[in-house]
Amino acid sequence: MTFRIYILFLFGLANTLGLAFTSSQLSWAENIKANCPTPALERFLHHQVKQGENLENIAQAYNLKPESIIAMNPNLQNSKLAIGSKILIPPYNGIVVEVPRGQTWQQLGAQYKVRTDVLFELNGCQSPGNLAFIPVVNGKPHRPTIAKSGDTRNQTMQMGSYPLSTPAKLALPYGWQINPADNEVFFHSGIDLLANQGTNVQAIAPGTVVLAQAQGSYGNLVIINHNGSLQSRYAHLDSINVKVGQQVQAGDLLGVVGTTGAPNLKQPHLHFEVRSRSSLGWVAKDPKTYLTK
Ligand SMILES: [Zn+2]
């Protein structure tokens, strides 16, 4: 793995140097970007599971560690590979992380103990976006450490209720998804629950409202902090019924379902997220595991 990164780095370096001699039309930054290897995040493949295949032999076929495949397919962990199912194959051993706003490659490199130039090259030779591919350097993916406060997952599972007043159909699950419109792979940081416009949206657990306003593609968004180490987020709301600083209990009305912002689905739905505090910021988790029904 280290060797492969090294090769990639040399390749990129050669490109960069070669370009310095061949083109004077584009700016230095444009040159670098235009001649950068395709970003790792755009080089994921889909593998359809065939008879006789398992995690180990698929990983072997792609020269990857099984953990790298599990990291990209969080739903695999507890289930066997079903024949015909599709799994995402990363181009290298590594993990995908959400990048807190304003973080630099230098900071991310220090955090994950990966060379800054390697991160830069692998991620398209540009400033960090919302997501970054972090290659594995010393065997194990170096996950950010979760703030210590006991097993936060169990805490919330005990108190987690449902974010809607009535059980709803799961329209889009958490994790890597393929957009049927353009076949592009994207990371869905929450779950989409289909519900009629105006359906009550309620807090899944006691906590404090830390945001209650329109927020870009989320539309009208409510964020609740629970115990300081977990957050729940409720997006695309039609209207908001709570204020920042307000204490809420499980089941309290936060607002109603709407279509504000830039939802992935056209039909009214609740985009619901659970995030856990890490040294890199609030990391999206699979909300399904935090809900009791
Ligand atoms: Zn969504």
Short mmCIF file of C-alpha atoms and ligand atoms in Angstrom, two decimals:
data_model
loop_
_atom_site.label_atom_id
_atom_site.label_comp_id
_atom_site.label_asym_id
_atom_site.label_seq_id
_atom_site.Cartn_x
_atom_site.Cartn_y
_atom_site.Cartn_z
CA MET A 1 0.00 0.00 0.00
CA THR A 2 2.70 2.43 0.96
CA PHE A 3 4.46 1.47 -2.23
CA ARG A 4 1.37 2.19 -4.31
CA ILE A 5 0.95 5.61 -2.76
CA TYR A 6 4.57 6.29 -3.46
CA ILE A 7 4.12 5.38 -7.12
CA LEU A 8 1.07 7.57 -7.31
CA PHE A 9 2.95 10.43 -5.77
CA LEU A 10 5.81 10.05 -8.24
CA PHE A 11 3.35 9.85 -11.08
CA GLY A 12 1.67 13.03 -9.95
CA LEU A 13 4.96 14.76 -9.41
CA ALA A 14 6.13 13.84 -12.91
CA ASN A 15 2.89 15.17 -14.32
CA THR A 16 3.25 18.39 -12.45
CA LEU A 17 6.85 18.88 -13.49
CA GLY A 18 6.16 17.87 -17.09
CA LEU A 19 3.42 20.36 -17.27
CA ALA A 20 5.51 23.21 -16.03
CA PHE A 21 7.46 22.94 -19.27
CA THR A 22 4.62 22.33 -21.68
CA SER A 23 1.98 24.90 -20.88
CA SER A 24 2.03 28.54 -20.05
CA GLN A 25 -1.60 29.24 -20.87
CA LEU A 26 -3.12 27.95 -17.66
CA SER A 27 -2.32 29.12 -14.17
CA TRP A 28 -0.15 26.92 -11.99
CA ALA A 29 -3.15 25.79 -9.93
CA GLU A 30 -5.19 25.01 -13.06
CA ASN A 31 -2.31 23.04 -14.51
CA ILE A 32 -1.96 20.94 -11.42
CA LYS A 33 -5.66 20.23 -11.25
CA ALA A 34 -5.97 19.43 -14.96
CA ASN A 35 -3.10 16.94 -14.75
CA CYS A 36 -4.01 15.38 -11.46
CA PRO A 37 -4.89 11.68 -11.34
CA THR A 38 -8.66 11.13 -11.13
CA PRO A 39 -9.66 11.76 -7.50
CA ALA A 40 -9.95 8.56 -5.43
CA LEU A 41 -13.58 9.40 -4.61
CA GLU A 42 -14.43 9.21 -8.33
CA ARG A 43 -12.67 5.89 -8.80
CA PHE A 44 -14.93 3.69 -6.72
CA LEU A 45 -16.18 0.59 -8.55
CA HIS A 46 -19.30 -1.48 -8.11
CA HIS A 47 -18.85 -5.18 -7.69
CA GLN A 48 -21.76 -7.53 -8.13
CA VAL A 49 -21.40 -10.48 -5.80
CA LYS A 50 -21.24 -13.85 -7.59
CA GLN A 51 -21.67 -17.40 -6.35
CA GLY A 52 -18.75 -18.57 -4.24
CA GLU A 53 -17.53 -15.09 -3.43
CA ASN A 54 -16.99 -13.80 0.04
CA LEU A 55 -15.52 -10.69 1.57
CA GLU A 56 -12.03 -12.19 1.73
CA ASN A 57 -11.74 -13.36 -1.87
CA ILE A 58 -13.32 -10.19 -3.24
CA ALA A 59 -10.88 -8.10 -1.21
CA GLN A 60 -8.03 -10.25 -2.49
CA ALA A 61 -9.14 -9.83 -6.10
CA TYR A 62 -8.95 -6.05 -5.76
CA ASN A 63 -5.76 -6.13 -3.71
CA LEU A 64 -7.55 -4.64 -0.71
CA LYS A 65 -8.01 -5.47 2.94
CA PRO A 66 -11.51 -6.72 3.85
CA GLU A 67 -11.76 -3.87 6.40
CA SER A 68 -11.46 -1.33 3.60
CA ILE A 69 -14.47 -2.85 1.84
CA ILE A 70 -16.47 -2.96 5.09
CA ALA A 71 -15.58 0.69 5.72
CA MET A 72 -17.22 1.68 2.43
CA ASN A 73 -20.21 -0.62 2.87
CA PRO A 74 -21.32 -0.17 6.48
CA ASN A 75 -24.31 -2.46 5.98
CA LEU A 76 -22.05 -5.43 5.23
CA GLN A 77 -20.83 -5.73 8.77
CA ASN A 78 -23.73 -7.75 10.07
CA SER A 79 -24.90 -9.45 6.94
CA LYS A 80 -23.55 -12.09 4.61
CA LEU A 81 -22.87 -11.15 1.02
CA ALA A 82 -26.01 -11.88 -0.96
CA ILE A 83 -25.40 -13.15 -4.49
CA GLY A 84 -26.28 -10.39 -6.94
CA SER A 85 -25.91 -7.60 -4.39
CA LYS A 86 -23.66 -4.69 -5.27
CA ILE A 87 -20.84 -3.49 -3.09
CA LEU A 88 -18.60 -0.48 -3.44
CA ILE A 89 -14.93 -1.10 -4.03
CA PRO A 90 -12.52 1.70 -3.10
CA PRO A 91 -9.43 2.27 -5.28
CA TYR A 92 -7.10 1.85 -2.29
CA ASN A 93 -7.21 0.73 1.30
CA GLY A 94 -8.53 3.66 3.22
CA ILE A 95 -11.53 5.44 4.60
CA VAL A 96 -13.78 8.29 3.54
CA VAL A 97 -14.22 11.06 6.06
CA GLU A 98 -16.30 14.18 6.26
CA VAL A 99 -14.13 17.26 6.32
CA PRO A 100 -15.08 19.97 8.82
CA ARG A 101 -15.45 23.33 7.11
CA GLY A 102 -12.14 25.15 6.76
CA GLN A 103 -9.87 22.14 7.44
CA THR A 104 -6.71 22.07 5.33
CA TRP A 105 -4.81 19.09 3.91
CA GLN A 106 -2.05 19.91 6.40
CA GLN A 107 -4.46 19.52 9.30
CA LEU A 108 -6.01 16.36 7.88
CA GLY A 109 -2.56 14.93 7.16
CA ALA A 110 -1.49 15.55 10.74
CA GLN A 111 -4.73 14.10 12.05
CA TYR A 112 -4.52 10.87 10.03
CA LYS A 113 -0.73 10.64 9.84
CA VAL A 114 -0.70 10.77 6.05
CA ARG A 115 1.58 12.97 3.97
CA THR A 116 -0.08 16.18 2.87
CA ASP A 117 1.04 15.82 -0.75
CA VAL A 118 -0.43 12.32 -0.90
CA LEU A 119 -3.80 13.56 0.39
CA PHE A 120 -3.71 16.45 -2.05
CA GLU A 121 -3.02 14.19 -5.05
CA LEU A 122 -5.46 11.46 -4.08
CA ASN A 123 -8.23 14.02 -3.65
CA GLY A 124 -7.98 15.79 -6.96
CA CYS A 125 -5.25 18.39 -6.32
CA GLN A 126 -7.61 20.96 -4.91
CA SER A 127 -8.74 22.30 -1.52
CA PRO A 128 -10.62 19.77 0.62
CA GLY A 129 -14.31 19.37 -0.18
CA ASN A 130 -16.99 17.93 2.09
CA LEU A 131 -15.55 14.43 1.84
CA ALA A 132 -11.98 13.21 1.60
CA PHE A 133 -10.39 9.87 0.86
CA ILE A 134 -7.77 9.01 3.47
CA PRO A 135 -5.44 6.17 2.45
CA VAL A 136 -4.22 3.63 4.96
CA VAL A 137 -0.55 3.92 5.69
CA ASN A 138 0.17 1.68 8.64
CA GLY A 139 -2.20 -1.22 8.28
CA LYS A 140 -5.34 -0.03 10.02
CA PRO A 141 -7.57 2.85 8.96
CA HIS A 142 -6.88 5.55 11.49
CA ARG A 143 -10.38 6.53 12.51
CA PRO A 144 -10.85 9.78 14.41
CA THR A 145 -11.31 9.12 18.08
CA ILE A 146 -14.79 9.55 19.46
CA ALA A 147 -15.01 11.81 22.50
CA LYS A 148 -15.03 9.72 25.67
CA SER A 149 -18.38 9.55 27.37
CA GLY A 150 -19.03 5.85 27.61
CA ASP A 151 -20.69 3.93 24.83
CA THR A 152 -22.69 6.75 23.26
CA ARG A 153 -24.35 4.35 20.86
CA ASN A 154 -25.92 2.31 23.64
CA GLN A 155 -26.96 5.43 25.52
CA THR A 156 -28.92 6.71 22.56
CA MET A 157 -30.33 3.38 21.57
CA GLN A 158 -31.90 3.21 25.01
CA MET A 159 -33.51 6.62 24.76
CA GLY A 160 -33.94 6.94 20.98
CA SER A 161 -37.49 7.15 19.74
CA TYR A 162 -38.76 7.93 16.25
CA PRO A 163 -38.39 11.32 14.48
CA LEU A 164 -41.91 11.28 13.01
CA SER A 165 -45.33 11.06 14.62
CA THR A 166 -46.13 8.01 12.49
CA PRO A 167 -43.79 5.25 11.22
CA ALA A 168 -42.68 6.05 7.66
CA LYS A 169 -41.24 4.26 4.66
CA LEU A 170 -37.45 4.45 4.30
CA ALA A 171 -36.97 5.97 0.85
CA LEU A 172 -33.20 6.41 0.83
CA PRO A 173 -30.84 4.72 3.29
CA TYR A 174 -27.62 6.04 4.80
CA GLY A 175 -24.24 5.57 3.11
CA TRP A 176 -22.98 5.40 -0.44
CA GLN A 177 -25.85 5.54 -2.91
CA ILE A 178 -26.20 5.66 -6.67
CA ASN A 179 -28.31 8.51 -7.97
CA PRO A 180 -30.70 6.90 -10.49
CA ALA A 181 -30.89 10.17 -12.44
CA ASP A 182 -27.22 10.37 -13.41
CA ASN A 183 -25.69 7.12 -12.06
CA GLU A 184 -23.34 9.20 -9.92
CA VAL A 185 -22.23 7.81 -6.60
CA PHE A 186 -22.84 10.08 -3.64
CA PHE A 187 -22.68 9.82 0.13
CA HIS A 188 -26.04 10.14 1.88
CA SER A 189 -25.32 11.35 5.40
CA GLY A 190 -28.73 10.41 6.79
CA ILE A 191 -31.94 8.56 6.00
CA ASP A 192 -34.91 9.86 4.03
CA LEU A 193 -38.28 8.97 5.53
CA LEU A 194 -41.29 9.50 3.29
CA ALA A 195 -44.08 11.46 4.98
CA ASN A 196 -46.84 13.82 3.92
CA GLN A 197 -46.19 17.53 3.96
CA GLY A 198 -47.09 18.81 7.43
CA THR A 199 -46.41 15.56 9.32
CA ASN A 200 -45.11 16.27 12.84
CA VAL A 201 -41.36 15.93 13.29
CA GLN A 202 -40.30 15.11 16.84
CA ALA A 203 -37.12 14.90 18.90
CA ILE A 204 -35.73 11.36 19.21
CA ALA A 205 -34.22 12.02 22.63
CA PRO A 206 -33.89 14.75 25.28
CA GLY A 207 -31.43 17.50 24.42
CA THR A 208 -30.79 21.12 23.58
CA VAL A 209 -31.66 22.83 20.29
CA VAL A 210 -28.38 24.20 18.87
CA LEU A 211 -29.64 25.25 15.44
CA ALA A 212 -33.12 26.11 14.15
CA GLN A 213 -32.98 27.92 10.82
CA ALA A 214 -32.54 27.55 7.05
CA GLN A 215 -29.14 26.04 6.24
CA GLY A 216 -28.22 25.63 2.54
CA SER A 217 -29.29 22.36 0.93
CA TYR A 218 -30.70 21.14 4.27
CA GLY A 219 -33.45 23.75 4.00
CA ASN A 220 -35.11 24.48 7.34
CA LEU A 221 -32.96 22.50 9.75
CA VAL A 222 -33.18 21.68 13.45
CA ILE A 223 -30.11 20.29 15.23
CA ILE A 224 -30.34 18.89 18.75
CA ASN A 225 -27.34 18.07 20.93
CA HIS A 226 -27.71 15.06 23.21
CA ASN A 227 -25.27 14.52 26.09
CA GLY A 228 -22.62 16.57 24.30
CA SER A 229 -21.46 13.66 22.17
CA LEU A 230 -24.36 12.95 19.84
CA GLN A 231 -26.49 15.13 17.60
CA SER A 232 -29.69 14.54 15.70
CA ARG A 233 -30.59 16.62 12.63
CA TYR A 234 -33.99 17.12 11.02
CA ALA A 235 -33.92 18.67 7.53
CA HIS A 236 -36.15 20.05 4.73
CA LEU A 237 -38.76 21.11 7.32
CA ASP A 238 -41.69 23.19 6.15
CA SER A 239 -41.76 25.12 9.41
CA ILE A 240 -39.79 25.12 12.65
CA ASN A 241 -41.42 25.11 16.10
CA VAL A 242 -38.37 25.42 18.37
CA LYS A 243 -35.71 28.01 19.19
CA VAL A 244 -31.97 27.77 19.77
CA GLY A 245 -31.20 27.02 23.42
CA GLN A 246 -34.55 25.36 24.05
CA GLN A 247 -34.53 22.09 26.01
CA VAL A 248 -36.59 19.32 24.44
CA GLN A 249 -37.77 15.90 25.54
CA ALA A 250 -38.15 12.79 23.37
CA GLY A 251 -41.31 13.20 21.30
CA ASP A 252 -41.44 17.01 21.49
CA LEU A 253 -42.62 18.75 18.31
CA LEU A 254 -39.72 20.33 16.38
CA GLY A 255 -41.49 21.31 13.17
CA VAL A 256 -43.30 19.71 10.25
CA VAL A 257 -42.22 17.83 7.11
CA GLY A 258 -41.62 19.95 4.02
CA THR A 259 -39.53 20.24 0.88
CA THR A 260 -37.24 23.18 1.70
CA GLY A 261 -33.58 23.22 0.66
CA ALA A 262 -32.27 20.85 -2.01
CA PRO A 263 -33.56 17.39 -1.06
CA ASN A 264 -32.43 14.24 -2.90
CA LEU A 265 -36.04 13.20 -3.40
CA LYS A 266 -38.85 15.26 -4.89
CA GLN A 267 -41.57 13.85 -2.60
CA PRO A 268 -41.94 15.42 0.84
CA HIS A 269 -39.77 13.54 3.33
CA LEU A 270 -37.73 13.98 6.47
CA HIS A 271 -33.97 13.84 6.01
CA PHE A 272 -32.82 12.61 9.41
CA GLU A 273 -29.22 12.38 10.60
CA VAL A 274 -27.38 11.20 13.68
CA ARG A 275 -23.88 12.57 14.20
CA SER A 276 -21.30 11.69 16.76
CA ARG A 277 -18.62 14.04 18.02
CA SER A 278 -15.09 13.17 16.94
CA SER A 279 -11.78 14.94 16.90
CA LEU A 280 -12.58 15.90 13.28
CA GLY A 281 -16.00 17.35 13.99
CA TRP A 282 -19.48 15.82 13.88
CA VAL A 283 -19.34 12.57 11.92
CA ALA A 284 -22.51 11.17 10.35
CA LYS A 285 -23.54 7.72 11.61
CA ASP A 286 -26.16 5.33 10.29
CA PRO A 287 -29.33 6.63 12.01
CA LYS A 288 -31.03 3.25 11.71
CA THR A 289 -28.94 1.83 14.52
CA TYR A 290 -30.00 4.66 16.84
CA LEU A 291 -33.75 4.30 16.44
CA THR A 292 -35.79 1.92 18.53
CA LYS A 293 -38.51 1.40 15.91
ZN ZN B 1 -31.58 12.85 2.50
#
